[in-house]
């Protein structure tokens, strides 16, 4: 997204009441995020080939993205020609600094 990108009018989206006053615009629609997450899952499956996948989630902020990404990977894993073993683990970080 370019710095001068104006985003989308928030009235085009269903915004929870408790966020309405805090938001001015929507820069990345949820559907676009889901599409890119699915594409990332496809890229991971292609790049990993038949290698074991170890997925590591950084708690707490990344759990939703992580769950969505794993859901896409699992679907691809079930519907693909080969099944790749996946190990899931979590790490909690005290500070990002």
XYZ file of N, CA, C and O in Angstrom:
388
model
N 0.848 -1.171 0.000
C 0.000 0.000 0.000
C 0.893 1.234 0.000
O 1.794 1.354 0.825
N 0.622 2.125 -0.895
C 1.405 3.358 -0.985
C 1.037 4.302 0.155
O -0.083 4.283 0.667
N 1.986 5.151 0.553
C 1.761 6.089 1.646
C 0.594 7.031 1.365
O -0.119 7.425 2.275
N 0.412 7.389 0.111
C -0.654 8.334 -0.224
C -2.012 7.655 -0.435
O -3.006 8.297 -0.745
N -2.065 6.338 -0.228
C -3.318 5.585 -0.373
C -4.352 6.108 0.619
O -4.084 6.233 1.808
N -5.537 6.417 0.106
C -6.576 6.987 0.978
C -7.456 5.931 1.632
O -8.209 6.241 2.545
N -7.376 4.682 1.176
C -8.174 3.618 1.774
C -9.616 3.661 1.308
O -9.959 4.302 0.322
N -10.468 2.986 2.048
C -11.891 2.883 1.719
C -12.714 3.570 2.797
O -12.359 3.557 3.976
N -13.826 4.136 2.399
C -14.733 4.761 3.346
C -15.243 3.701 4.314
O -15.666 2.627 3.889
N -15.226 3.993 5.593
C -15.634 3.005 6.600
C -17.110 2.649 6.482
O -17.543 1.602 6.943
N -17.913 3.479 5.816
C -19.333 3.201 5.640
C -19.584 2.049 4.665
O -20.702 1.550 4.577
N -18.553 1.607 3.967
C -18.675 0.475 3.053
C -18.554 -0.859 3.781
O -18.723 -1.911 3.172
N -18.268 -0.825 5.083
C -17.994 -2.035 5.854
C -18.894 -2.110 7.084
O -19.420 -1.108 7.541
N -19.044 -3.318 7.589
C -19.761 -3.528 8.848
C -18.754 -3.372 9.976
O -17.921 -4.248 10.197
N -18.813 -2.260 10.642
C -17.871 -1.943 11.721
C -18.608 -2.113 13.052
O -19.691 -1.558 13.237
N -18.035 -2.867 14.005
C -18.678 -2.977 15.317
C -18.856 -1.596 15.955
O -18.000 -0.718 15.803
N -19.967 -1.406 16.623
C -20.297 -0.106 17.230
C -19.163 0.459 18.076
O -18.873 1.650 18.028
N -18.501 -0.399 18.854
C -17.476 0.101 19.765
C -16.205 0.565 19.043
O -15.334 1.149 19.662
N -16.114 0.331 17.713
C -14.965 0.815 16.935
C -15.315 1.984 16.025
O -14.429 2.618 15.465
N -16.591 2.275 15.841
C -17.015 3.282 14.865
C -16.341 4.640 15.065
O -15.914 5.266 14.101
N -16.248 5.096 16.284
C -15.666 6.416 16.554
C -14.145 6.414 16.441
O -13.537 7.464 16.251
N -13.526 5.254 16.546
C -12.064 5.165 16.514
C -11.504 5.040 15.107
O -10.322 5.279 14.888
N -12.347 4.633 14.152
C -11.879 4.420 12.785
C -12.236 5.585 11.882
O -13.336 6.133 11.957
N -11.292 5.933 11.034
C -11.550 6.968 10.042
C -11.777 6.343 8.674
O -12.681 6.712 7.954
N -10.932 5.371 8.317
C -11.010 4.695 7.024
C -10.522 3.263 7.188
O -9.880 2.928 8.171
N -10.804 2.424 6.196
C -10.316 1.043 6.162
C -9.270 0.967 5.045
O -9.555 1.297 3.905
N -8.060 0.561 5.394
C -6.993 0.503 4.404
C -6.917 -0.845 3.698
O -6.634 -0.916 2.518
N -7.139 -1.920 4.428
C -7.064 -3.254 3.833
C -8.341 -4.012 4.206
O -8.528 -4.370 5.374
N -9.221 -4.270 3.236
C -10.458 -4.998 3.540
C -10.172 -6.432 3.985
O -9.198 -7.054 3.555
N -11.025 -6.967 4.845
C -10.858 -8.306 5.397
C -10.750 -9.367 4.306
O -9.934 -10.279 4.393
N -11.553 -9.240 3.253
C -11.508 -10.209 2.153
C -10.144 -10.255 1.492
O -9.665 -11.329 1.107
N -9.507 -9.108 1.348
C -8.169 -9.059 0.758
C -7.159 -9.734 1.669
O -6.283 -10.471 1.210
N -7.294 -9.542 2.965
C -6.402 -10.200 3.924
C -6.574 -11.715 3.842
O -5.596 -12.461 3.807
N -7.830 -12.184 3.780
C -8.079 -13.621 3.665
C -7.503 -14.190 2.378
O -6.920 -15.284 2.371
N -7.658 -13.454 1.285
C -7.125 -13.908 0.003
C -5.599 -14.025 0.047
O -5.025 -15.007 -0.417
N -4.946 -13.030 0.614
C -3.477 -13.049 0.711
C -3.005 -14.146 1.660
O -1.963 -14.758 1.448
N -3.785 -14.410 2.716
C -3.442 -15.482 3.650
C -3.518 -16.829 2.948
O -2.638 -17.683 3.106
N -4.555 -17.019 2.136
C -4.676 -18.264 1.370
C -3.526 -18.402 0.386
O -2.945 -19.475 0.226
N -3.152 -17.308 -0.263
C -2.039 -17.347 -1.218
C -0.726 -17.682 -0.497
O 0.110 -18.437 -1.004
N -0.539 -17.135 0.690
C 0.653 -17.439 1.486
C 0.695 -18.921 1.835
O 1.754 -19.558 1.763
N -0.459 -19.491 2.190
C -0.534 -20.924 2.499
C -0.138 -21.748 1.275
O 0.612 -22.724 1.382
N -0.618 -21.358 0.100
C -0.258 -22.071 -1.143
C 1.245 -21.986 -1.408
O 1.876 -22.965 -1.780
N 1.808 -20.790 -1.198
C 3.250 -20.607 -1.401
C 4.052 -21.471 -0.425
O 5.059 -22.069 -0.796
N 3.611 -21.530 0.824
C 4.298 -22.342 1.828
C 4.273 -23.808 1.423
O 5.293 -24.500 1.452
N 3.104 -24.300 1.029
C 2.979 -25.710 0.635
C 3.854 -26.012 -0.576
O 4.501 -27.061 -0.647
N 3.902 -25.091 -1.521
C 4.729 -25.295 -2.719
C 6.216 -25.269 -2.359
O 6.984 -26.121 -2.797
N 6.618 -24.309 -1.550
C 8.031 -24.172 -1.186
C 8.527 -25.315 -0.300
O 9.677 -25.734 -0.408
N 7.661 -25.815 0.567
C 8.073 -26.859 1.502
C 8.115 -28.239 0.847
O 8.782 -29.141 1.366
N 7.406 -28.408 -0.251
C 7.396 -29.711 -0.912
C 6.851 -30.766 0.031
O 5.764 -30.622 0.571
N 7.608 -31.818 0.244
C 7.153 -32.893 1.131
C 7.825 -32.814 2.503
O 7.746 -33.754 3.283
N 8.493 -31.701 2.796
C 9.162 -31.531 4.085
C 8.161 -31.285 5.205
O 7.117 -30.675 5.002
N 8.523 -31.730 6.386
C 7.735 -31.498 7.599
C 7.629 -29.993 7.838
O 8.616 -29.278 7.749
N 6.421 -29.522 8.148
C 6.213 -28.094 8.435
C 6.132 -27.908 9.950
O 5.366 -28.589 10.626
N 6.944 -26.996 10.469
C 6.871 -26.620 11.872
C 6.345 -25.189 11.906
O 7.001 -24.271 11.438
N 5.124 -25.025 12.422
C 4.481 -23.716 12.481
C 4.587 -23.181 13.901
O 4.176 -23.834 14.855
N 5.127 -21.984 14.034
C 5.346 -21.372 15.337
C 4.572 -20.064 15.406
O 4.768 -19.164 14.595
N 3.678 -19.948 16.365
C 2.853 -18.750 16.531
C 3.389 -17.894 17.668
O 3.646 -18.401 18.755
N 3.538 -16.613 17.389
C 3.925 -15.664 18.430
C 2.644 -15.154 19.078
O 1.822 -14.503 18.443
N 2.462 -15.501 20.359
C 1.287 -15.043 21.101
C 1.533 -13.633 21.595
O 2.665 -13.240 21.801
N 0.591 -12.843 21.778
C -0.818 -13.032 21.672
C -1.351 -12.464 20.367
O -2.381 -12.891 19.874
N -0.670 -11.496 19.818
C -1.201 -10.770 18.669
C -1.354 -11.555 17.387
O -2.170 -11.217 16.547
N -0.595 -12.634 17.214
C -0.615 -13.336 15.943
C -1.541 -14.528 15.864
O -1.616 -15.182 14.836
N -2.302 -14.809 16.916
C -3.064 -16.057 16.958
C -4.121 -16.152 15.861
O -4.310 -17.210 15.268
N -4.829 -15.062 15.552
C -5.915 -15.119 14.557
C -5.347 -15.358 13.165
O -5.843 -16.209 12.417
N -4.313 -14.609 12.802
C -3.671 -14.809 11.512
C -3.113 -16.223 11.426
O -3.274 -16.909 10.422
N -2.471 -16.673 12.487
C -1.876 -18.008 12.542
C -2.941 -19.083 12.330
O -2.757 -20.013 11.554
N -4.071 -18.943 13.006
C -5.157 -19.920 12.877
C -5.712 -19.930 11.462
O -5.948 -21.001 10.884
N -5.905 -18.756 10.874
C -6.405 -18.675 9.496
C -5.411 -19.300 8.522
O -5.795 -20.048 7.613
N -4.128 -19.005 8.699
C -3.098 -19.565 7.827
C -3.059 -21.080 7.938
O -3.025 -21.798 6.927
N -3.108 -21.601 9.166
C -3.104 -23.059 9.355
C -4.346 -23.711 8.766
O -4.264 -24.816 8.227
N -5.491 -23.048 8.859
C -6.710 -23.589 8.247
C -6.524 -23.767 6.748
O -6.896 -24.798 6.175
N -5.946 -22.775 6.091
C -5.699 -22.866 4.647
C -4.681 -23.966 4.336
O -4.851 -24.720 3.374
N -3.642 -24.058 5.134
C -2.621 -25.092 4.921
C -3.240 -26.477 5.097
O -2.977 -27.390 4.308
N -4.086 -26.652 6.111
C -4.720 -27.951 6.346
C -5.615 -28.355 5.183
O -5.626 -29.516 4.775
N -6.367 -27.420 4.635
C -7.223 -27.716 3.473
C -6.362 -28.143 2.291
O -6.661 -29.133 1.615
N -5.304 -27.412 2.036
C -4.405 -27.766 0.930
C -3.758 -29.121 1.180
O -3.579 -29.921 0.260
N -3.407 -29.397 2.428
C -2.770 -30.647 2.805
C -3.734 -31.827 2.605
O -3.334 -32.894 2.151
N -4.996 -31.626 2.920
C -5.993 -32.689 2.783
C -6.379 -32.932 1.333
O -6.690 -34.053 0.951
N -6.381 -31.877 0.526
C -6.831 -31.990 -0.855
C -5.703 -32.159 -1.856
O -5.958 -32.272 -3.049
N -4.472 -32.176 -1.382
C -3.328 -32.292 -2.275
C -2.983 -33.736 -2.597
O -3.609 -34.684 -2.104
N -1.977 -33.902 -3.443
C -1.518 -35.229 -3.838
C -0.819 -35.952 -2.700
O -0.815 -37.175 -2.643
N -0.187 -35.186 -1.826
C 0.560 -35.791 -0.723
C 0.204 -35.083 0.574
O -0.179 -33.926 0.576
N 0.342 -35.784 1.681
C 0.079 -35.217 2.990
C 1.404 -34.909 3.665
O 2.292 -35.756 3.733
N 1.535 -33.691 4.146
C 2.769 -33.242 4.791
C 2.516 -33.127 6.287
O 1.527 -32.519 6.700
N 3.387 -33.708 7.120
C 3.201 -33.573 8.568
C 3.393 -32.119 9.018
O 4.260 -31.417 8.506
N 2.543 -31.703 9.947
C 2.607 -30.334 10.470
C 2.683 -30.392 11.992
O 1.887 -31.064 12.634
N 3.652 -29.694 12.550
C 3.778 -29.544 13.991
C 3.481 -28.097 14.332
O 3.983 -27.184 13.670
N 2.657 -27.886 15.354
C 2.268 -26.538 15.761
C 2.791 -26.287 17.163
O 2.677 -27.135 18.044
N 3.350 -25.093 17.355
C 3.815 -24.713 18.685
C 3.596 -23.219 18.866
O 3.345 -22.495 17.907
N 3.699 -22.774 20.107
C 3.443 -21.376 20.438
C 4.579 -20.836 21.283
O 5.178 -21.555 22.077
N 4.864 -19.555 21.115
C 5.871 -18.891 21.921
C 5.291 -17.555 22.370
O 4.570 -16.890 21.624
N 5.562 -17.210 23.592
C 5.100 -15.929 24.132
C 6.314 -15.044 24.315
O 7.306 -15.456 24.931
N 6.244 -13.858 23.801
C 7.359 -12.928 23.876
C 7.012 -11.824 24.862
O 5.917 -11.257 24.825
N 7.943 -11.545 25.741
C 7.710 -10.534 26.768
C 7.693 -9.122 26.172
O 6.912 -8.289 26.552
N 8.573 -8.867 25.218
C 8.667 -7.540 24.625
C 9.106 -7.663 23.179
O 9.872 -8.551 22.819
N 8.630 -6.772 22.348
C 9.037 -6.755 20.947
C 10.322 -5.958 20.748
O 10.834 -5.868 19.665
N 10.817 -5.319 21.791
C 12.047 -4.512 21.686
C 13.277 -5.384 21.821
O 13.316 -6.341 22.509
